[in-house]
Amino acid sequence: MLDLVGQPLTWTHTLIFAAYGVLLLLIILGFVTYAIYFERKVIGWMQGRYGPNRTGPFGLLQTVADVFKLLIKEDTIPRKADRPLFILAPVITFIPSFVVVATIPFTANLIHADLNVGLLYYVALSGISTIGMILGGWASNNKYALLGGMRSAAQMISYEVPLVISVIGVIMMTGTLNLHKIVEAQGDNFWNWNFLPQIVGFIVFMIAGVSELNRTPFDLPEAESELVAGYHVEYSGFRFAFFMLAEYVYVFAIASLTTVLFLGGWHAPFALLAFIPGIVWFLLKFSIIVFFFFWIRATMPRIRIDQLMGLGWKVLLPLALLNIFITAIYMGITA
Amino acid sequence: MYTVKYLIVAIFVALGVLLPIAALTIGRWLRPNKPTEDKATTYESGNEPIGEGQIRFNIRYYLYALMFVIFDVETVFLYPWAVAYNQLGLFALVEMCIFIVLLGVGLLYAWKKKVLQWTSI
């Protein structure tokens, strides 16, 4: 299927790509629906509760009902709000979260935008969502929303720096930004994957990734007990849903990116297991990372804002910079 | 080649724009619309809002934004270097060392000036 991308452009191809885009969008929406269900279920079990179990068998329709509820809620926009920006903000937050998925290679042959600047494209676009959050906070003309938006922006930009620098080790080892080639460079055994030689980069990437997702223990922008809800306090109905959707689509995107960059993408952990299709391995690794995000949410308390900024700038950034030199030395020894 | 790759990106952008428009339009057909004066007031924990919503906020956010710009420009320089690292060899590594050390000095300066410490102002 990948050779479609290499062929000249025809209308048929365009339609196939469009159909693939729609399919992926539906898959992502399905993922988000059931990721929310499993998050509540898993955290429920970890805390000795049942989790949602009333709507549908085993509560499986709980999120569907929640989405429908949001759809039929009245949409209120405060009189003092900056109307155009208020309407635009959730859309600006959502679009990049979906567009970054275009470049993720799920298997060796599935269609994806095989960009030469794939990683840079991901990093650059995911930064745009911050603008949507600040806009939402500012346009609401609400004190809590403004403070939440500012906190969000400060946190996102502070953790974007270590996130972006921690992957440089991977780029150095593979010599490309193309995500497909990065996966190909990792072998069919788990000791050939990037997370072992890049262990420092991997840990920094995971911590900064959780923070970029605004999830516990770094969920200060939405700290319910401190800021009501943060930047989206004035949003209701489906406009609010798009902020939440963007957040969970980023869970999908970051988990996919981690799999691609550090965990060998579609490769099997042992060469003799390579007969099992790549998509199975990809989904398995992907699910483990998503579970990890849920797990730390159930385990860790929220950290304070001064600890948050201290961790980002004083620990993660120097570590990420150090990782570049460790990688350079490692490559010098092994080459 | 490039057209096809970026065509996929363009399709994804179009779908990303289309989904909010479609969802909000369907929502408009389904949801009630009974605006009252009270619903349109700004939320402030159930009290009457006092003063403007766009209050003055901590100067620190600007300092973090400045730091971000500096280090983000650094990454713009680091990315092409990392891609070409294998061909460039030792000279480029030493050059990059000097660059990162200079920025590291800047980070240390900000650290000593307590820019990174939340409670210093």
XYZ file of C-alpha atoms in Angstrom:
456
model
C 0.000 0.000 0.000
C 2.939 2.280 0.645
C 3.881 2.254 -3.040
C 0.669 4.183 -3.642
C 2.469 7.113 -2.078
C 5.353 6.715 -4.502
C 3.144 6.689 -7.598
C 1.920 9.688 -9.592
C -1.188 11.353 -8.312
C -4.574 10.328 -9.688
C -8.131 10.917 -8.510
C -8.447 7.281 -7.438
C -5.457 7.654 -5.138
C -6.817 10.858 -3.703
C -10.079 9.070 -2.916
C -8.226 6.153 -1.307
C -6.254 8.586 0.870
C -9.446 10.434 1.799
C -11.152 7.146 2.701
C -8.119 6.183 4.799
C -8.242 9.555 6.558
C -11.938 9.117 7.376
C -11.319 5.553 8.578
C -8.460 6.662 10.822
C -10.607 9.486 12.189
C -13.339 6.964 13.070
C -10.772 4.627 14.659
C -9.398 7.505 16.726
C -12.883 8.538 17.858
C -13.547 4.931 18.839
C -10.219 4.793 20.650
C -11.020 7.984 22.559
C -14.456 6.663 23.565
C -13.081 3.424 24.956
C -9.859 4.928 26.313
C -12.024 7.087 28.575
C -14.051 4.008 29.573
C -10.944 1.948 30.324
C -9.316 4.817 32.147
C -12.283 5.049 34.508
C -12.511 1.277 34.807
C -8.773 0.735 35.424
C -8.528 3.561 37.945
C -11.687 2.237 39.588
C -10.154 -1.222 39.999
C -6.869 0.205 41.256
C -8.749 2.182 43.892
C -11.012 -0.748 44.901
C -14.105 0.610 43.100
C -16.170 -0.820 40.242
C -15.945 2.065 37.785
C -18.785 2.716 35.331
C -21.079 -0.369 35.238
C -24.645 0.849 34.673
C -24.996 2.036 31.067
C -24.970 -0.974 28.760
C -23.286 -4.323 29.544
C -20.342 -3.717 31.936
C -20.927 0.025 31.485
C -19.591 -0.189 27.940
C -21.954 2.505 26.681
C -21.104 5.001 29.435
C -18.857 7.211 27.282
C -21.254 7.001 24.340
C -23.999 8.289 26.632
C -21.666 11.015 27.936
C -20.868 12.180 24.410
C -24.558 12.227 23.513
C -25.294 14.204 26.664
C -22.679 16.795 25.657
C -24.211 16.961 22.184
C -27.684 17.879 23.459
C -26.480 20.321 26.129
C -27.297 23.981 25.658
C -24.329 25.959 24.402
C -23.764 29.081 26.507
C -21.253 31.746 25.575
C -20.706 34.398 28.278
C -21.713 37.935 27.333
C -18.262 39.312 28.136
C -16.424 36.648 26.120
C -14.613 37.454 22.885
C -17.068 35.549 20.696
C -15.030 34.701 17.546
C -11.955 33.655 19.523
C -14.088 31.740 22.009
C -15.591 29.697 19.169
C -12.262 29.254 17.400
C -10.168 28.136 20.413
C -11.380 24.505 20.772
C -11.075 24.007 17.021
C -7.489 25.306 17.016
C -6.687 22.961 19.894
C -8.213 19.954 18.173
C -6.943 20.232 14.565
C -3.189 19.732 15.252
C -3.906 16.771 17.521
C -5.480 14.912 14.609
C -3.161 16.177 11.873
C -0.015 14.899 13.624
C -1.339 11.325 13.346
C -0.987 11.541 9.523
C 2.737 10.867 9.698
C 2.711 7.920 12.140
C 3.623 4.598 10.467
C 1.492 1.888 12.093
C 2.879 -0.970 10.008
C 5.494 -1.264 7.282
C 2.929 -1.090 4.466
C -0.018 0.941 5.681
C -0.564 4.338 4.037
C 0.784 7.312 5.946
C 2.302 10.652 5.030
C 5.899 9.430 4.760
C 7.401 12.877 5.351
C 11.158 13.338 5.430
C 10.667 15.817 8.253
C 8.176 13.560 10.075
C 9.448 14.086 13.609
C 9.881 17.829 13.150
C 6.374 17.979 11.674
C 4.972 16.254 14.762
C 6.814 18.494 17.194
C 6.004 21.703 15.313
C 2.285 20.979 14.942
C 1.728 19.717 18.461
C 3.015 23.077 19.702
C 0.098 24.853 18.008
C -2.416 23.360 20.446
C -0.936 25.549 23.194
C -2.162 28.587 21.288
C -5.707 27.207 21.338
C -5.522 26.795 25.108
C -4.257 30.328 25.738
C -6.904 31.671 23.345
C -9.632 29.746 25.155
C -8.456 31.077 28.507
C -8.152 34.637 27.262
C -11.338 34.773 25.210
C -13.479 33.493 28.112
C -12.829 36.779 29.944
C -12.856 34.855 33.205
C -10.236 35.027 35.949
C -9.966 31.280 36.474
C -9.849 30.604 32.760
C -7.118 33.193 32.201
C -4.950 31.838 35.021
C -5.566 28.281 33.836
C -4.639 29.198 30.277
C -1.439 30.928 31.416
C -0.459 27.971 33.595
C -1.182 25.643 30.737
C 0.980 27.631 28.369
C 3.824 27.913 30.870
C 3.740 24.180 31.533
C 3.406 23.134 27.904
C 6.260 25.316 26.671
C 8.482 24.381 29.614
C 8.098 20.670 28.932
C 8.181 20.996 25.160
C 11.877 21.919 25.359
C 13.041 18.679 27.105
C 10.560 16.654 24.999
C 12.004 17.990 21.770
C 15.640 17.710 22.894
C 15.250 14.171 24.293
C 14.522 12.718 20.843
C 17.717 14.203 19.337
C 19.616 11.105 20.472
C 17.298 8.966 18.350
C 17.800 11.259 15.358
C 21.579 11.076 15.770
C 21.546 7.264 15.866
C 19.341 6.895 12.794
C 20.434 9.996 10.882
C 16.918 10.826 9.705
C 13.719 12.549 10.811
C 11.580 10.171 8.771
C 9.522 8.075 11.219
C 9.281 5.125 8.832
C 13.078 4.938 8.511
C 13.482 5.358 12.276
C 11.399 2.216 12.812
C 13.242 0.340 10.053
C 16.579 1.158 11.690
C 15.455 -0.690 14.836
C 15.824 -4.451 14.529
C 13.637 -7.483 15.093
C 14.904 -8.079 18.637
C 14.033 -5.928 21.594
C 17.681 -5.204 22.448
C 17.996 -3.475 19.080
C 15.282 -0.986 19.916
C 16.112 2.599 20.765
C 14.923 2.584 24.354
C 18.003 0.692 25.612
C 20.823 2.824 24.156
C 18.595 5.886 24.636
C 17.418 5.064 28.161
C 17.997 8.632 29.442
C 16.221 10.116 26.435
C 13.390 7.613 26.826
C 12.760 8.466 30.490
C 12.918 12.217 29.820
C 10.589 11.765 26.844
C 8.037 9.821 28.886
C 7.991 12.322 31.770
C 7.808 15.316 29.427
C 5.172 13.481 27.363
C 2.899 12.968 30.376
C 3.313 16.642 31.175
C 2.505 17.692 27.606
C -0.691 15.676 27.873
C -1.644 17.642 31.010
C -2.250 14.391 32.855
C -1.712 13.572 36.505
C 0.781 14.128 38.173
C 1.196 17.189 35.936
C -2.473 18.156 35.535
C -2.085 21.607 37.090
C -3.761 23.475 34.226
C -6.960 21.611 35.029
C -6.457 21.311 38.764
C -10.109 20.885 39.746
C -9.541 21.793 43.378
C -7.558 24.944 42.627
C -8.773 26.487 39.376
C -12.242 24.950 38.991
C -11.379 23.545 35.556
C -8.682 25.788 34.142
C -8.864 27.289 30.671
C -12.115 25.559 29.669
C -14.203 26.605 32.681
C -16.596 28.690 30.545
C -17.030 26.062 27.849
C -20.073 23.828 27.722
C -21.525 21.202 25.438
C -19.570 20.173 22.393
C -17.091 23.032 22.529
C -15.897 21.585 25.835
C -15.951 18.128 24.257
C -13.420 19.258 21.663
C -10.921 20.277 24.331
C -11.296 16.851 25.941
C -11.163 15.140 22.558
C -7.912 16.931 21.692
C -6.436 15.749 24.982
C -7.268 12.109 24.320
C -6.228 12.243 20.674
C -2.849 13.436 21.977
C -2.758 10.359 24.223
C -3.166 8.335 21.026
C -0.523 10.388 19.215
C 2.089 10.396 21.996
C 1.654 6.668 22.664
C 2.095 5.980 18.919
C 5.120 8.258 18.724
C 6.753 6.588 21.743
C 6.188 3.194 20.125
C 7.693 4.399 16.868
C 10.693 6.207 18.315
C 11.737 3.993 21.218
C 9.913 0.661 21.163
C 10.596 -0.492 17.623
C 7.229 0.286 16.035
C 5.838 -2.791 14.295
C 8.885 -5.018 15.032
C 8.498 -8.165 17.119
C 10.428 -8.345 20.419
C 12.145 -11.564 19.265
C 13.100 -12.360 15.662
C 11.399 -15.773 15.825
C 8.069 -14.101 16.582
C 8.275 -11.989 13.420
C 5.609 -14.126 11.685
C 2.900 -12.399 13.739
C 1.683 -9.331 11.797
C 3.346 -6.028 12.684
C 0.101 -4.291 13.539
C -0.397 -6.710 16.469
C 2.956 -5.767 17.950
C 2.315 -2.097 17.352
C -1.060 -2.242 19.102
C 0.403 -4.258 21.975
C 3.186 -1.742 22.669
C 0.771 1.128 22.132
C -1.679 -0.346 24.671
C 1.062 -0.845 27.251
C 1.997 2.833 27.025
C -1.632 3.964 27.240
C -2.083 1.694 30.278
C 1.036 3.241 31.801
C -0.531 6.698 31.487
C -3.674 5.442 33.298
C -1.611 3.672 35.919
C 0.418 6.690 36.979
C -2.780 8.717 37.109
C -4.176 6.297 39.674
C -0.906 6.187 41.634
C 0.580 9.681 41.768
C -0.739 12.773 43.531
C -0.598 16.127 41.734
C 2.692 17.985 42.226
C 2.952 21.685 43.121
C 3.542 24.320 40.453
C 7.008 25.265 41.784
C 8.042 21.592 41.790
C 6.675 21.260 38.253
C 8.720 24.120 36.830
C 11.776 23.104 38.837
C 11.608 19.568 37.463
C 11.241 20.744 33.873
C 14.039 23.279 33.748
C 16.477 22.071 36.406
C 16.304 18.301 35.930
C 14.819 17.281 32.587
C 16.444 19.937 30.383
C 20.041 19.311 31.630
C 19.411 15.550 31.392
C 18.134 15.885 27.826
C 21.195 17.970 26.870
C 23.477 15.470 28.600
C 21.821 12.693 26.621
C 23.070 14.259 23.373
C 26.684 13.958 24.540
C 26.163 10.474 25.954
C 24.815 9.472 22.547
C 27.753 11.112 20.756
C 30.249 9.250 22.980
C 28.312 5.971 22.645
C 28.296 6.318 18.871
C 32.023 7.140 18.926
C 32.778 3.930 20.888
C 30.554 1.581 18.896
C 31.374 2.993 15.435
C 6.414 12.259 -4.570
C 6.219 15.289 -2.292
C 2.822 16.341 -3.594
C 1.350 12.961 -2.661
C 2.816 13.030 0.851
C 1.569 16.513 1.549
C -1.772 15.689 -0.056
C -2.333 13.215 2.802
C -1.462 15.962 5.277
C -3.898 18.298 3.494
C -6.648 15.647 3.690
C -6.020 15.271 7.420
C -6.196 19.042 7.902
C -9.461 19.164 5.952
C -10.928 16.352 8.076
C -9.685 18.068 11.239
C -11.549 21.236 10.234
C -14.612 19.351 9.046
C -15.216 17.328 12.218
C -15.741 20.330 14.560
C -17.935 22.061 11.974
C -20.059 18.934 11.447
C -20.309 18.116 15.162
C -21.236 21.672 16.157
C -23.791 21.926 13.349
C -25.470 18.663 14.372
C -25.341 19.936 17.953
C -27.150 23.104 16.881
C -30.054 21.040 15.531
C -30.294 18.908 18.662
C -29.597 21.236 21.560
C -32.043 23.624 23.222
C -31.398 27.350 23.063
C -33.003 29.372 25.846
C -30.564 32.156 26.684
C -31.226 34.186 29.808
C -29.351 37.104 31.287
C -28.028 34.994 34.166
C -26.671 32.243 31.953
C -24.558 34.769 30.054
C -22.743 36.089 33.129
C -19.134 35.132 33.712
C -18.667 32.248 36.137
C -17.033 33.134 39.420
C -17.884 30.388 41.913
C -21.517 31.482 42.041
C -20.778 35.068 43.099
C -21.368 38.207 41.066
C -18.153 38.679 39.067
C -16.002 41.472 40.471
C -14.127 43.722 38.043
C -12.713 42.628 34.714
C -11.987 39.022 33.804
C -8.728 39.835 32.089
C -6.802 40.532 35.268
C -3.108 41.265 35.654
C -1.120 38.080 36.021
C 2.326 37.094 37.184
C 5.254 38.487 35.173
C 6.895 35.066 35.535
C 4.913 33.662 32.635
C 6.762 36.074 30.317
C 10.118 34.952 31.682
C 9.244 31.339 30.918
C 8.140 32.362 27.436
C 11.500 34.073 26.888
C 13.400 31.002 28.095
C 11.274 28.866 25.796
C 12.117 30.982 22.756
C 15.847 30.702 23.494
C 15.818 26.926 23.880
C 13.422 26.346 21.025
C 15.770 28.196 18.692
C 18.488 25.909 20.031
C 16.488 22.887 18.944
C 16.057 24.391 15.468
C 19.855 24.349 15.274
C 20.196 20.913 16.901
C 17.798 19.039 14.602
C 19.671 19.470 11.286
C 22.942 18.846 13.110
C 21.608 15.589 14.576
C 20.385 14.394 11.165
C 23.773 15.009 9.572
C 25.834 14.005 12.636
C 27.218 10.803 11.086
C 28.701 12.661 8.110
C 29.943 15.692 10.052
C 32.211 13.959 12.582
C 34.282 15.370 15.427
C 34.577 19.005 14.327
C 30.797 19.496 14.317
C 30.558 17.753 17.694
C 33.059 20.158 19.271
C 31.239 23.070 17.655
C 27.920 21.856 19.063
C 29.584 21.408 22.500
C 30.589 25.066 22.482
C 27.071 26.108 21.439
C 25.374 24.039 24.138
C 27.839 25.165 26.815
C 27.066 28.805 25.935
C 23.357 28.114 26.310
C 24.073 26.142 29.477
C 25.767 29.226 30.910
C 22.603 31.154 30.090
C 20.521 28.513 31.866
C 22.839 28.696 34.910
C 22.499 32.499 34.920
C 18.705 32.226 34.882
C 18.954 29.605 37.636
C 21.136 31.854 39.832
C 18.864 34.841 39.146
C 16.018 32.661 40.481
C 14.022 32.886 37.256
C 13.345 29.165 37.559
C 12.197 29.397 41.163
C 8.454 29.897 41.384
C 8.356 31.642 44.761
C 11.113 34.222 44.174
C 8.837 37.180 43.254
